[in-house]
PDB file of C-alpha atoms and ligand atoms in Angstrom:
ATOM      1  CA  ALA A 698      -0.702   3.121 -31.651  1.00 40.00           C
ATOM      2  CA  LYS A 699       3.055   2.596 -31.602  1.00 43.00           C
ATOM      3  CA  ASP A 700       3.103   6.724 -31.406  1.00 45.00           C
ATOM      4  CA  ALA A 701       0.992   6.581 -28.378  1.00 45.00           C
ATOM      5  CA  GLY A 702       3.146   3.852 -26.841  1.00 46.00           C
ATOM      6  CA  ARG A 703       6.229   6.056 -27.291  1.00 47.00           C
ATOM      7  CA  ASN A 704       4.378   9.012 -26.173  1.00 46.00           C
ATOM      8  CA  VAL A 705       3.566   7.281 -22.827  1.00 50.00           C
ATOM      9  CA  TYR A 706       7.311   6.349 -22.313  1.00 48.00           C
ATOM     10  CA  ARG A 707       8.175   9.957 -21.781  1.00 51.00           C
ATOM     11  CA  PHE A 708       6.327  10.145 -18.390  1.00 55.00           C
ATOM     12  CA  TYR A 709       8.457   7.237 -16.840  1.00 55.00           C
ATOM     13  CA  SER A 710      11.174   9.828 -16.650  1.00 53.00           C
ATOM     14  CA  ASP A 711      11.365  11.992 -13.401  1.00 52.00           C
ATOM     15  CA  ASP A 712      11.174  15.078 -15.640  1.00 53.00           C
ATOM     16  CA  MET A 713       9.232  17.599 -13.657  1.00 53.00           C
ATOM     17  CA  ASN A 714       8.946  19.938 -16.905  1.00 57.00           C
ATOM     18  CA  ARG A 715       6.650  17.836 -18.956  1.00 61.00           C
ATOM     19  CA  SER A 716       5.000  19.679 -21.579  1.00 71.00           C
ATOM     20  CA  ALA A 717       1.324  20.229 -21.718  1.00 72.00           C
ATOM     21  CA  GLN A 718       1.142  17.916 -24.523  1.00 73.00           C
ATOM     22  CA  ASP A 719       3.020  15.169 -22.636  1.00 77.00           C
ATOM     23  CA  ARG A 720       0.527  15.480 -19.798  1.00 77.00           C
ATOM     24  CA  ARG A 721      -2.248  15.152 -21.953  1.00 81.00           C
ATOM     25  CA  GLY A 722      -0.670  11.925 -23.536  1.00 86.00           C
ATOM     26  CA  LEU A 723      -0.330  10.429 -20.303  1.00 87.00           C
ATOM     27  CA  GLU A 724      -3.735  11.408 -19.052  1.00 89.00           C
ATOM     28  CA  ASP A 725      -4.999   9.799 -22.223  1.00 92.00           C
ATOM     29  CA  SER A 726      -3.208   6.704 -21.611  1.00 94.00           C
ATOM     30  CA  LEU A 727      -4.466   6.263 -17.979  1.00 95.00           C
ATOM     31  CA  ARG A 728      -7.981   6.994 -18.997  1.00 95.00           C
ATOM     32  CA  ARG A 729      -7.733   4.298 -21.575  1.00 96.00           C
ATOM     33  CA  ALA A 730      -5.829   2.099 -19.220  1.00 97.00           C
ATOM     34  CA  LEU A 731      -9.078   2.495 -16.643  1.00 96.00           C
ATOM     35  CA  ALA A 732     -11.600   1.877 -19.526  1.00 96.00           C
ATOM     36  CA  ASN A 733      -9.952  -1.118 -21.165  1.00 97.00           C
ATOM     37  CA  GLY A 734      -9.036  -2.929 -17.984  1.00 97.00           C
ATOM     38  CA  GLU A 735      -5.155  -2.728 -18.142  1.00 98.00           C
ATOM     39  CA  PHE A 736      -4.875  -2.150 -14.269  1.00 98.00           C
ATOM     40  CA  TYR A 737      -5.033  -5.152 -12.060  1.00 98.00           C
ATOM     41  CA  LEU A 738      -3.939  -5.983  -8.535  1.00 98.00           C
ATOM     42  CA  ASP A 739      -1.255  -8.152  -7.100  1.00 98.00           C
ATOM     43  CA  TYR A 740      -1.456  -8.995  -3.198  1.00 98.00           C
ATOM     44  CA  GLN A 741       1.574  -9.546  -0.932  1.00 98.00           C
ATOM     45  CA  PRO A 742       0.701 -11.695   2.250  1.00 98.00           C
ATOM     46  CA  GLN A 743       1.248 -10.180   5.732  1.00 98.00           C
ATOM     47  CA  ILE A 744       2.371 -12.656   8.343  1.00 98.00           C
ATOM     48  CA  ASP A 745       1.732 -12.819  11.966  1.00 97.00           C
ATOM     49  CA  MET A 746       5.157 -13.585  13.780  1.00 96.00           C
ATOM     50  CA  HIS A 747       3.112 -15.263  16.708  1.00 92.00           C
ATOM     51  CA  THR A 748       0.916 -17.691  14.729  1.00 93.00           C
ATOM     52  CA  GLY A 749       2.683 -17.957  11.695  1.00 93.00           C
ATOM     53  CA  GLY A 750      -0.455 -17.363   9.646  1.00 95.00           C
ATOM     54  CA  VAL A 751      -1.446 -14.780   7.113  1.00 96.00           C
ATOM     55  CA  PHE A 752      -3.702 -12.036   8.635  1.00 97.00           C
ATOM     56  CA  GLY A 753      -3.705  -9.584   5.644  1.00 98.00           C
ATOM     57  CA  VAL A 754      -2.533  -8.869   2.146  1.00 98.00           C
ATOM     58  CA  GLU A 755      -1.309  -5.584   0.666  1.00 98.00           C
ATOM     59  CA  ALA A 756      -2.867  -4.674  -2.651  1.00 99.00           C
ATOM     60  CA  LEU A 757      -0.260  -3.487  -5.210  1.00 98.00           C
ATOM     61  CA  LEU A 758      -1.215  -1.754  -8.313  1.00 98.00           C
ATOM     62  CA  ARG A 759       0.120  -3.175 -11.687  1.00 98.00           C
ATOM     63  CA  TRP A 760      -0.430  -1.658 -15.304  1.00 97.00           C
ATOM     64  CA  ASN A 761      -0.087  -4.125 -18.157  1.00 97.00           C
ATOM     65  CA  HIS A 762       0.281  -1.719 -20.941  1.00 96.00           C
ATOM     66  CA  PRO A 763      -0.672  -3.078 -24.301  1.00 94.00           C
ATOM     67  CA  GLU A 764       2.605  -2.084 -25.999  1.00 93.00           C
ATOM     68  CA  ASP A 765       5.174  -1.205 -23.174  1.00 93.00           C
ATOM     69  CA  GLY A 766       4.189  -4.407 -21.186  1.00 95.00           C
ATOM     70  CA  LEU A 767       4.331  -4.644 -17.310  1.00 96.00           C
ATOM     71  CA  ILE A 768       4.717  -1.013 -15.881  1.00 94.00           C
ATOM     72  CA  PRO A 769       5.596  -0.917 -12.102  1.00 94.00           C
ATOM     73  CA  PRO A 770       3.599   1.437  -9.800  1.00 96.00           C
ATOM     74  CA  GLY A 771       6.739   3.675  -9.081  1.00 94.00           C
ATOM     75  CA  ARG A 772       6.931   4.468 -12.500  1.00 92.00           C
ATOM     76  CA  PHE A 773       3.473   5.996 -13.198  1.00 94.00           C
ATOM     77  CA  ILE A 774       1.916   6.949  -9.820  1.00 95.00           C
ATOM     78  CA  PRO A 775       3.894   9.904  -9.240  1.00 93.00           C
ATOM     79  CA  ALA A 776       2.892  11.191 -12.502  1.00 92.00           C
ATOM     80  CA  ALA A 777      -0.765  10.417 -12.030  1.00 94.00           C
ATOM     81  CA  GLU A 778      -0.435  12.290  -8.663  1.00 94.00           C
ATOM     82  CA  GLU A 779       0.877  15.321 -10.225  1.00 91.00           C
ATOM     83  CA  MET A 780      -1.734  15.668 -12.664  1.00 89.00           C
ATOM     84  CA  GLY A 781      -4.678  14.828 -10.027  1.00 91.00           C
ATOM     85  CA  PHE A 782      -5.786  11.539 -11.973  1.00 94.00           C
ATOM     86  CA  ILE A 783      -4.452   9.373  -9.079  1.00 96.00           C
ATOM     87  CA  ARG A 784      -8.178   9.993  -7.569  1.00 96.00           C
ATOM     88  CA  ARG A 785      -9.672   8.010 -10.508  1.00 96.00           C
ATOM     89  CA  ILE A 786      -7.177   5.315 -10.313  1.00 97.00           C
ATOM     90  CA  GLY A 787      -7.241   5.261  -6.318  1.00 98.00           C
ATOM     91  CA  GLU A 788     -10.960   4.752  -6.364  1.00 98.00           C
ATOM     92  CA  TRP A 789     -10.485   2.153  -8.851  1.00 98.00           C
ATOM     93  CA  VAL A 790      -8.099   0.241  -6.538  1.00 98.00           C
ATOM     94  CA  MET A 791     -10.075   0.515  -3.398  1.00 98.00           C
ATOM     95  CA  ARG A 792     -13.152  -1.030  -5.403  1.00 98.00           C
ATOM     96  CA  ALA A 793     -11.191  -3.690  -7.029  1.00 98.00           C
ATOM     97  CA  ALA A 794      -9.427  -4.662  -3.539  1.00 99.00           C
ATOM     98  CA  CYS A 795     -12.557  -4.487  -1.485  1.00 98.00           C
ATOM     99  CA  LEU A 796     -14.476  -6.728  -4.082  1.00 98.00           C
ATOM    100  CA  GLN A 797     -11.752  -9.360  -4.081  1.00 98.00           C
ATOM    101  CA  CYS A 798     -11.681  -9.299  -0.277  1.00 98.00           C
ATOM    102  CA  ARG A 799     -15.349  -9.807  -0.145  1.00 98.00           C
ATOM    103  CA  ALA A 800     -15.153 -12.543  -2.595  1.00 98.00           C
ATOM    104  CA  TRP A 801     -12.627 -14.495  -0.562  1.00 97.00           C
ATOM    105  CA  GLN A 802     -14.946 -14.227   2.274  1.00 96.00           C
ATOM    106  CA  GLU A 803     -17.832 -15.408   0.345  1.00 96.00           C
ATOM    107  CA  SER A 804     -15.822 -18.642  -0.900  1.00 95.00           C
ATOM    108  CA  GLY A 805     -15.392 -19.389   2.909  1.00 94.00           C
ATOM    109  CA  LEU A 806     -11.881 -18.531   3.397  1.00 95.00           C
ATOM    110  CA  PRO A 807     -10.610 -17.500   6.743  1.00 93.00           C
ATOM    111  CA  PRO A 808     -11.046 -13.681   7.260  1.00 94.00           C
ATOM    112  CA  VAL A 809      -8.264 -11.946   5.808  1.00 97.00           C
ATOM    113  CA  ARG A 810      -7.806  -8.108   5.751  1.00 98.00           C
ATOM    114  CA  VAL A 811      -6.940  -6.062   2.683  1.00 98.00           C
ATOM    115  CA  ALA A 812      -4.504  -3.217   2.982  1.00 99.00           C
ATOM    116  CA  VAL A 813      -4.799  -0.468   0.297  1.00 99.00           C
ATOM    117  CA  ASN A 814      -2.158   2.197  -0.409  1.00 98.00           C
ATOM    118  CA  VAL A 815      -3.802   5.736  -0.399  1.00 98.00           C
ATOM    119  CA  SER A 816      -2.009   8.530  -1.762  1.00 96.00           C
ATOM    120  CA  GLY A 817      -1.993  12.015  -0.208  1.00 94.00           C
ATOM    121  CA  HIS A 818      -3.678  13.647  -3.183  1.00 93.00           C
ATOM    122  CA  GLN A 819      -6.390  11.131  -2.461  1.00 95.00           C
ATOM    123  CA  PHE A 820      -6.546  11.206   1.189  1.00 95.00           C
ATOM    124  CA  ASN A 821      -6.378  14.947   1.476  1.00 92.00           C
ATOM    125  CA  GLN A 822      -9.340  15.631  -0.799  1.00 91.00           C
ATOM    126  CA  PRO A 823     -12.973  16.649   0.411  1.00 90.00           C
ATOM    127  CA  GLY A 824     -14.701  13.606  -0.962  1.00 94.00           C
ATOM    128  CA  PHE A 825     -12.391  10.852   0.228  1.00 96.00           C
ATOM    129  CA  ILE A 826     -14.589   9.505   3.207  1.00 97.00           C
ATOM    130  CA  ASP A 827     -17.598   9.464   0.827  1.00 98.00           C
ATOM    131  CA  MET A 828     -15.692   7.597  -1.804  1.00 98.00           C
ATOM    132  CA  VAL A 829     -14.630   4.944   0.952  1.00 98.00           C
ATOM    133  CA  ASP A 830     -18.289   4.670   2.258  1.00 98.00           C
ATOM    134  CA  ARG A 831     -19.677   4.122  -1.230  1.00 98.00           C
ATOM    135  CA  VAL A 832     -17.041   1.582  -2.041  1.00 98.00           C
ATOM    136  CA  LEU A 833     -17.809  -0.332   1.077  1.00 98.00           C
ATOM    137  CA  GLU A 834     -21.516  -0.039   0.479  1.00 98.00           C
ATOM    138  CA  ASP A 835     -21.169  -1.201  -3.098  1.00 98.00           C
ATOM    139  CA  THR A 836     -18.990  -3.999  -2.331  1.00 98.00           C
ATOM    140  CA  GLY A 837     -20.518  -5.139   0.931  1.00 98.00           C
ATOM    141  CA  LEU A 838     -17.044  -5.805   2.611  1.00 98.00           C
ATOM    142  CA  ASP A 839     -16.926  -5.467   6.317  1.00 98.00           C
ATOM    143  CA  PRO A 840     -15.036  -2.474   7.103  1.00 98.00           C
ATOM    144  CA  THR A 841     -12.950  -4.182   9.630  1.00 98.00           C
ATOM    145  CA  LEU A 842     -11.201  -6.078   6.854  1.00 98.00           C
ATOM    146  CA  LEU A 843     -10.162  -2.992   5.112  1.00 98.00           C
ATOM    147  CA  GLU A 844      -6.921  -1.346   6.070  1.00 98.00           C
ATOM    148  CA  LEU A 845      -5.556   1.939   4.682  1.00 98.00           C
ATOM    149  CA  GLU A 846      -1.705   2.566   4.348  1.00 98.00           C
ATOM    150  CA  LEU A 847      -1.095   6.198   4.760  1.00 97.00           C
ATOM    151  CA  THR A 848       2.503   7.783   4.847  1.00 94.00           C
ATOM    152  CA  GLU A 849       3.784  10.264   7.324  1.00 92.00           C
ATOM    153  CA  SER A 850       3.817  13.095   4.842  1.00 91.00           C
ATOM    154  CA  THR A 851       0.125  12.224   3.940  1.00 93.00           C
ATOM    155  CA  LEU A 852      -0.937  12.666   7.449  1.00 92.00           C
ATOM    156  CA  LEU A 853       1.204  15.727   8.168  1.00 89.00           C
ATOM    157  CA  GLU A 854       0.942  17.885   5.048  1.00 83.00           C
ATOM    158  CA  GLY A 855      -2.621  17.628   4.632  1.00 75.00           C
ATOM    159  CA  ALA A 856      -4.485  21.106   4.821  1.00 68.00           C
ATOM    160  CA  ARG A 857      -7.649  19.574   6.197  1.00 67.00           C
ATOM    161  CA  ASP A 858      -8.193  18.380   9.665  1.00 88.00           C
ATOM    162  CA  THR A 859      -6.462  15.076   9.587  1.00 92.00           C
ATOM    163  CA  ILE A 860      -7.340  13.808  12.968  1.00 92.00           C
ATOM    164  CA  MET A 861     -11.151  14.065  12.294  1.00 93.00           C
ATOM    165  CA  THR A 862     -10.710  12.338   9.048  1.00 95.00           C
ATOM    166  CA  LEU A 863      -8.807   9.624  10.833  1.00 96.00           C
ATOM    167  CA  ILE A 864     -11.452   9.097  13.621  1.00 96.00           C
ATOM    168  CA  ASP A 865     -14.148   9.070  10.912  1.00 97.00           C
ATOM    169  CA  LEU A 866     -12.491   5.991   9.309  1.00 98.00           C
ATOM    170  CA  LYS A 867     -11.681   4.437  12.795  1.00 98.00           C
ATOM    171  CA  VAL A 868     -15.216   4.637  13.752  1.00 98.00           C
ATOM    172  CA  ARG A 869     -16.277   2.750  10.929  1.00 98.00           C
ATOM    173  CA  GLY A 870     -14.086  -0.062  11.881  1.00 98.00           C
ATOM    174  CA  ILE A 871     -11.429   0.543   9.199  1.00 98.00           C
ATOM    175  CA  HIS A 872      -7.622  -0.077  10.304  1.00 98.00           C
ATOM    176  CA  LEU A 873      -4.991   2.547   9.707  1.00 98.00           C
ATOM    177  CA  ALA A 874      -1.308   1.713   9.015  1.00 98.00           C
ATOM    178  CA  ILE A 875       1.612   4.256   8.728  1.00 96.00           C
ATOM    179  CA  ASP A 876       3.590   3.259   5.601  1.00 96.00           C
ATOM    180  CA  ASP A 877       7.428   3.547   5.225  1.00 94.00           C
ATOM    181  CA  PHE A 878       7.605   4.472   8.961  1.00 94.00           C
ATOM    182  CA  GLY A 879      10.975   6.104   9.796  1.00 88.00           C
ATOM    183  CA  THR A 880      11.689   7.878   6.253  1.00 87.00           C
ATOM    184  CA  GLY A 881       9.505  11.036   6.692  1.00 77.00           C
ATOM    185  CA  TYR A 882       9.597  13.080   9.788  1.00 69.00           C
ATOM    186  CA  SER A 883      11.622  13.854  12.627  1.00 62.00           C
ATOM    187  CA  SER A 884       8.873  14.792  14.904  1.00 69.00           C
ATOM    188  CA  LEU A 885       6.934  11.859  16.466  1.00 77.00           C
ATOM    189  CA  SER A 886       4.585  13.829  18.588  1.00 78.00           C
ATOM    190  CA  TYR A 887       1.634  13.035  16.083  1.00 83.00           C
ATOM    191  CA  LEU A 888       1.670   9.436  16.946  1.00 86.00           C
ATOM    192  CA  LYS A 889      -0.252   9.988  20.386  1.00 85.00           C
ATOM    193  CA  HIS A 890      -2.805  12.153  18.843  1.00 86.00           C
ATOM    194  CA  PHE A 891      -3.682   9.816  15.669  1.00 92.00           C
ATOM    195  CA  PRO A 892      -5.719   6.724  16.060  1.00 94.00           C
ATOM    196  CA  ILE A 893      -3.277   4.359  14.365  1.00 95.00           C
ATOM    197  CA  ASP A 894      -3.174   0.497  14.451  1.00 97.00           C
ATOM    198  CA  ARG A 895       0.032  -0.252  12.983  1.00 97.00           C
ATOM    199  CA  LEU A 896       3.577   1.040  12.156  1.00 96.00           C
ATOM    200  CA  LYS A 897       5.126  -0.581   8.900  1.00 97.00           C
ATOM    201  CA  ILE A 898       8.868  -0.182   9.436  1.00 96.00           C
ATOM    202  CA  ASP A 899      10.403   0.930   6.051  1.00 95.00           C
ATOM    203  CA  ARG A 900      12.325  -1.726   4.079  1.00 96.00           C
ATOM    204  CA  SER A 901      15.483   0.663   4.067  1.00 95.00           C
ATOM    205  CA  PHE A 902      16.019  -0.190   7.952  1.00 95.00           C
ATOM    206  CA  VAL A 903      15.340  -3.993   7.053  1.00 96.00           C
ATOM    207  CA  ARG A 904      17.400  -4.387   4.393  1.00 96.00           C
ATOM    208  CA  ASP A 905      20.702  -4.031   6.418  1.00 95.00           C
ATOM    209  CA  ILE A 906      19.421  -5.006   9.630  1.00 96.00           C
ATOM    210  CA  VAL A 907      21.799  -7.864  10.026  1.00 95.00           C
ATOM    211  CA  SER A 908      24.827  -6.139   9.227  1.00 95.00           C
ATOM    212  CA  ASP A 909      24.323  -2.387   9.844  1.00 96.00           C
ATOM    213  CA  LEU A 910      24.157  -1.791  13.742  1.00 96.00           C
ATOM    214  CA  ASP A 911      22.580   1.685  13.362  1.00 95.00           C
ATOM    215  CA  ASP A 912      19.687   0.247  11.345  1.00 95.00           C
ATOM    216  CA  ARG A 913      19.215  -2.468  14.082  1.00 96.00           C
ATOM    217  CA  ALA A 914      19.239   0.132  16.687  1.00 95.00           C
ATOM    218  CA  ILE A 915      16.529   2.178  14.794  1.00 94.00           C
ATOM    219  CA  VAL A 916      14.554  -0.946  14.232  1.00 96.00           C
ATOM    220  CA  GLU A 917      14.789  -1.898  18.089  1.00 96.00           C
ATOM    221  CA  ALA A 918      13.623   1.808  18.899  1.00 94.00           C
ATOM    222  CA  ILE A 919      10.766   1.914  16.564  1.00 94.00           C
ATOM    223  CA  ILE A 920       9.474  -1.681  18.012  1.00 96.00           C
ATOM    224  CA  ALA A 921       9.982  -0.401  21.652  1.00 95.00           C
ATOM    225  CA  MET A 922       8.144   3.109  20.808  1.00 93.00           C
ATOM    226  CA  ALA A 923       5.325   1.344  18.941  1.00 94.00           C
ATOM    227  CA  HIS A 924       4.496  -1.217  21.834  1.00 96.00           C
ATOM    228  CA  SER A 925       4.528   1.404  24.452  1.00 93.00           C
ATOM    229  CA  LEU A 926       2.153   3.301  22.375  1.00 93.00           C
ATOM    230  CA  GLY A 927       0.117   0.259  21.921  1.00 94.00           C
ATOM    231  CA  LEU A 928       0.658  -0.081  18.156  1.00 96.00           C
ATOM    232  CA  ARG A 929       1.553  -3.166  16.204  1.00 97.00           C
ATOM    233  CA  VAL A 930       4.603  -3.296  14.144  1.00 98.00           C
ATOM    234  CA  LEU A 931       5.085  -4.605  10.758  1.00 98.00           C
ATOM    235  CA  ALA A 932       8.546  -4.967   8.967  1.00 98.00           C
ATOM    236  CA  GLU A 933       8.664  -4.474   5.456  1.00 97.00           C
ATOM    237  CA  GLY A 934      10.923  -6.301   2.788  1.00 98.00           C
ATOM    238  CA  VAL A 935      11.909  -9.281   4.819  1.00 98.00           C
ATOM    239  CA  GLU A 936      14.002 -11.390   2.371  1.00 98.00           C
ATOM    240  CA  ARG A 937      15.973 -13.695   4.423  1.00 97.00           C
ATOM    241  CA  GLU A 938      15.608 -16.151   7.476  1.00 97.00           C
ATOM    242  CA  ASP A 939      18.476 -14.321   9.499  1.00 97.00           C
ATOM    243  CA  GLU A 940      16.508 -10.945   9.136  1.00 98.00           C
ATOM    244  CA  LEU A 941      13.345 -12.751  10.354  1.00 97.00           C
ATOM    245  CA  GLU A 942      15.087 -14.296  13.430  1.00 97.00           C
ATOM    246  CA  LEU A 943      16.403 -10.928  14.280  1.00 97.00           C
ATOM    247  CA  LEU A 944      13.044  -9.214  14.072  1.00 98.00           C
ATOM    248  CA  ARG A 945      11.453 -12.129  16.058  1.00 97.00           C
ATOM    249  CA  GLU A 946      13.977 -11.671  18.767  1.00 97.00           C
ATOM    250  CA  ARG A 947      13.321  -7.976  18.985  1.00 96.00           C
ATOM    251  CA  GLY A 948       9.776  -8.632  19.371  1.00 98.00           C
ATOM    252  CA  CYS A 949       8.410  -7.447  15.793  1.00 98.00           C
ATOM    253  CA  ASP A 950       4.924  -8.576  15.625  1.00 98.00           C
ATOM    254  CA  GLU A 951       4.350  -9.063  11.849  1.00 98.00           C
ATOM    255  CA  VAL A 952       6.401  -9.408   8.593  1.00 98.00           C
ATOM    256  CA  GLN A 953       5.838  -8.977   4.899  1.00 98.00           C
ATOM    257  CA  GLY A 954       8.580  -9.399   2.092  1.00 98.00           C
ATOM    258  CA  TYR A 955       9.884 -11.940  -0.450  1.00 98.00           C
ATOM    259  CA  TYR A 956      10.778 -14.394   2.173  1.00 97.00           C
ATOM    260  CA  PHE A 957       7.097 -15.028   2.736  1.00 96.00           C
ATOM    261  CA  GLY A 958       5.958 -14.458  -0.767  1.00 96.00           C
ATOM    262  CA  ARG A 959       6.245 -11.889  -3.558  1.00 97.00           C
ATOM    263  CA  PRO A 960       3.288  -9.995  -4.693  1.00 98.00           C
ATOM    264  CA  MET A 961       0.932 -12.598  -6.415  1.00 98.00           C
ATOM    265  CA  SER A 962      -2.241 -12.885  -8.106  1.00 98.00           C
ATOM    266  CA  ALA A 963      -5.675 -13.264  -6.098  1.00 98.00           C
ATOM    267  CA  ARG A 964      -5.826 -16.801  -7.266  1.00 97.00           C
ATOM    268  CA  ASP A 965      -2.497 -17.800  -5.847  1.00 98.00           C
ATOM    269  CA  VAL A 966      -3.486 -15.871  -2.413  1.00 97.00           C
ATOM    270  CA  GLU A 967      -6.639 -17.979  -2.407  1.00 97.00           C
ATOM    271  CA  ALA A 968      -4.653 -21.338  -2.836  1.00 95.00           C
ATOM    272  CA  ARG A 969      -2.337 -20.302   0.024  1.00 94.00           C
ATOM    273  CA  LEU A 970      -4.971 -19.502   2.345  1.00 94.00           C
ATOM    274  CA  ARG A 971      -6.760 -22.729   1.543  1.00 92.00           C
ATOM    275  CA  ALA A 972      -3.541 -24.786   2.057  1.00 88.00           C
ATOM    276  CA  SER A 973      -2.935 -23.176   5.491  1.00 81.00           C
ATOM    277  CA  SER A 974      -6.445 -23.120   6.748  1.00 69.00           C
ATOM    278  CA  PRO A 975      -7.776 -26.161   8.751  1.00 61.00           C
ATOM    279  CA  ALA A 976      -9.920 -28.412   6.639  1.00 53.00           C
TER     280      ALA A 976
HETATM  281  P1  LIG B1276       5.071   0.347  -0.757  1.00 50.94           P
HETATM  282  O1  LIG B1276       3.568   0.569  -0.318  1.00 50.94           O
HETATM  283  O2  LIG B1276       6.128   0.431   0.178  1.00 50.94           O
HETATM  284  O3  LIG B1276       4.976  -1.233  -1.076  1.00 50.94           O
HETATM  285  C1  LIG B1276       5.898  -2.110  -0.984  1.00 50.94           C
HETATM  286  C2  LIG B1276       6.896  -2.267  -2.225  1.00 50.94           C
HETATM  287  O4  LIG B1276       8.140  -3.166  -2.041  1.00 50.94           O
HETATM  288  C3  LIG B1276       6.121  -3.128  -3.325  1.00 50.94           C
HETATM  289  O5  LIG B1276       6.647  -2.551  -4.556  1.00 50.94           O
HETATM  290  C4  LIG B1276       6.592  -4.585  -3.174  1.00 50.94           C
HETATM  291  O6  LIG B1276       6.645  -5.247  -4.427  1.00 50.94           O
HETATM  292  C5  LIG B1276       7.894  -4.506  -2.793  1.00 50.94           C
HETATM  293  N1  LIG B1276       8.567  -5.574  -1.704  1.00 50.94           N
HETATM  294  C6  LIG B1276       7.840  -6.267  -1.039  1.00 50.94           C
HETATM  295  N2  LIG B1276       8.412  -7.038  -0.321  1.00 50.94           N
HETATM  296  C7  LIG B1276       9.820  -6.835  -0.789  1.00 50.94           C
HETATM  297  C8  LIG B1276      11.188  -7.539  -0.565  1.00 50.94           C
HETATM  298  O7  LIG B1276      11.288  -8.426   0.467  1.00 50.94           O
HETATM  299  N3  LIG B1276      12.174  -7.111  -1.249  1.00 50.94           N
HETATM  300  C9  LIG B1276      12.111  -6.036  -1.993  1.00 50.94           C
HETATM  301  N4  LIG B1276      13.084  -5.633  -2.732  1.00 50.94           N
HETATM  302  N5  LIG B1276      10.867  -5.447  -2.413  1.00 50.94           N
HETATM  303  C10 LIG B1276       9.729  -5.717  -1.713  1.00 50.94           C
HETATM  304  P2  LIG B1276       5.638  -2.149  -5.934  1.00 50.94           P
HETATM  305  O8  LIG B1276       4.634  -2.999  -6.066  1.00 50.94           O
HETATM  306  O9  LIG B1276       6.635  -1.892  -7.026  1.00 50.94           O
HETATM  307  O10 LIG B1276       5.033  -0.656  -5.442  1.00 50.94           O
HETATM  308  C11 LIG B1276       5.897   0.364  -5.359  1.00 50.94           C
HETATM  309  C12 LIG B1276       5.165   1.427  -4.532  1.00 50.94           C
HETATM  310  O11 LIG B1276       4.076   1.967  -5.284  1.00 50.94           O
HETATM  311  C13 LIG B1276       4.468   1.144  -3.185  1.00 50.94           C
HETATM  312  O12 LIG B1276       5.486   0.931  -2.180  1.00 50.94           O
HETATM  313  C14 LIG B1276       3.548   2.331  -3.231  1.00 50.94           C
HETATM  314  O13 LIG B1276       3.975   3.331  -2.599  1.00 50.94           O
HETATM  315  C15 LIG B1276       3.193   2.577  -4.499  1.00 50.94           C
HETATM  316  N6  LIG B1276       1.730   1.824  -4.787  1.00 50.94           N
HETATM  317  C16 LIG B1276       1.511   0.533  -5.227  1.00 50.94           C
HETATM  318  N7  LIG B1276       0.253   0.224  -5.409  1.00 50.94           N
HETATM  319  C17 LIG B1276      -0.449   1.322  -5.146  1.00 50.94           C
HETATM  320  C18 LIG B1276      -1.689   1.869  -5.328  1.00 50.94           C
HETATM  321  O14 LIG B1276      -2.569   1.112  -5.397  1.00 50.94           O
HETATM  322  N8  LIG B1276      -1.834   3.117  -4.702  1.00 50.94           N
HETATM  323  C19 LIG B1276      -0.833   4.093  -4.310  1.00 50.94           C
HETATM  324  N9  LIG B1276      -1.376   5.499  -4.108  1.00 50.94           N
HETATM  325  N10 LIG B1276       0.578   3.872  -4.394  1.00 50.94           N
HETATM  326  C20 LIG B1276       0.754   2.321  -4.720  1.00 50.94           C
HETATM  327 CA1  LIG B1277       2.327   0.345   1.263  1.00 50.94          CA
HETATM  328 CA1  LIG B1278       5.941   0.818   2.416  1.00 50.94          CA
HETATM  329 CA1  LIG B1279      22.291   1.685   6.718  1.00 50.94          CA
END
């Protein structure tokens, strides 16, 4: 077992020249992780600036490895994508997030949407919509309580007809957000064709928004553009009150970040929703 642990470790590097043996090692570990329940989700609150309330939570994947401990998603998702295993993991995430959201509804909490990160390798495969339908049917979650977070590269590099897929999701009532907005593409023309609800401004622009006038100008431009296209804007990675105030003045609709809460367990989300909802 110790050897297996060490074997897994090599995948956390960015080495693209992994040997076939290394790949098998990681795939075995990921398979085992799914089978043994080593994955779980944390949830980070998303706050409406106008009401101050939590309108949604973003599901974030965690791997509690028996030997290596907690492994953050950035250290295994890229490798899982590379080897095609992200589809299995992505389906597990979708199911777990929808089940949890349904459970919150059942327990009488105010409606809260769950946002699920979808990798391009998952979205741009033929069975994606069928998988979403299956999960919604199995879990009984109201589709309007599900949001999918897609990056610009996922939407623009796909071989399939992206617009048709997005429309298929929209007609079900599912919400769609563009994640890490501003980091991907210089062309913005796709925004007028895609049925998107929300832009999530990447944390890299929010981080220095108080001190860096360029970053501030970019955030202002994104907010103005989003509003004129009828989209809502969420700023990621808000850590301080002065950042929040600046975003509020600029008309940003929604925020997410350590200032309002780190990613937390489902139980902690529930306690927080209970505390903030009227008795
Ligand atoms: P992301 O989708 O951009 O998620 C936001 C990341 O920023 C999360 O890191 C979150 O913990 C972190 N964060 C939130 N607020 C703050 C803040 O105020 N300050 C700072 N410094 N960080 C903040 P995390 O959980 O490590 O996830 C990293 C990335 O892994 C995610 O970036 C996403 O791309 C990917 N990921 C996570 N879960 C999943 C999943 O279920 N499926 C897929 N395909 N990707 C996932
Ligand atoms: Ca995200
Ligand atoms: Ca993001
Ligand atoms: Ca900067």
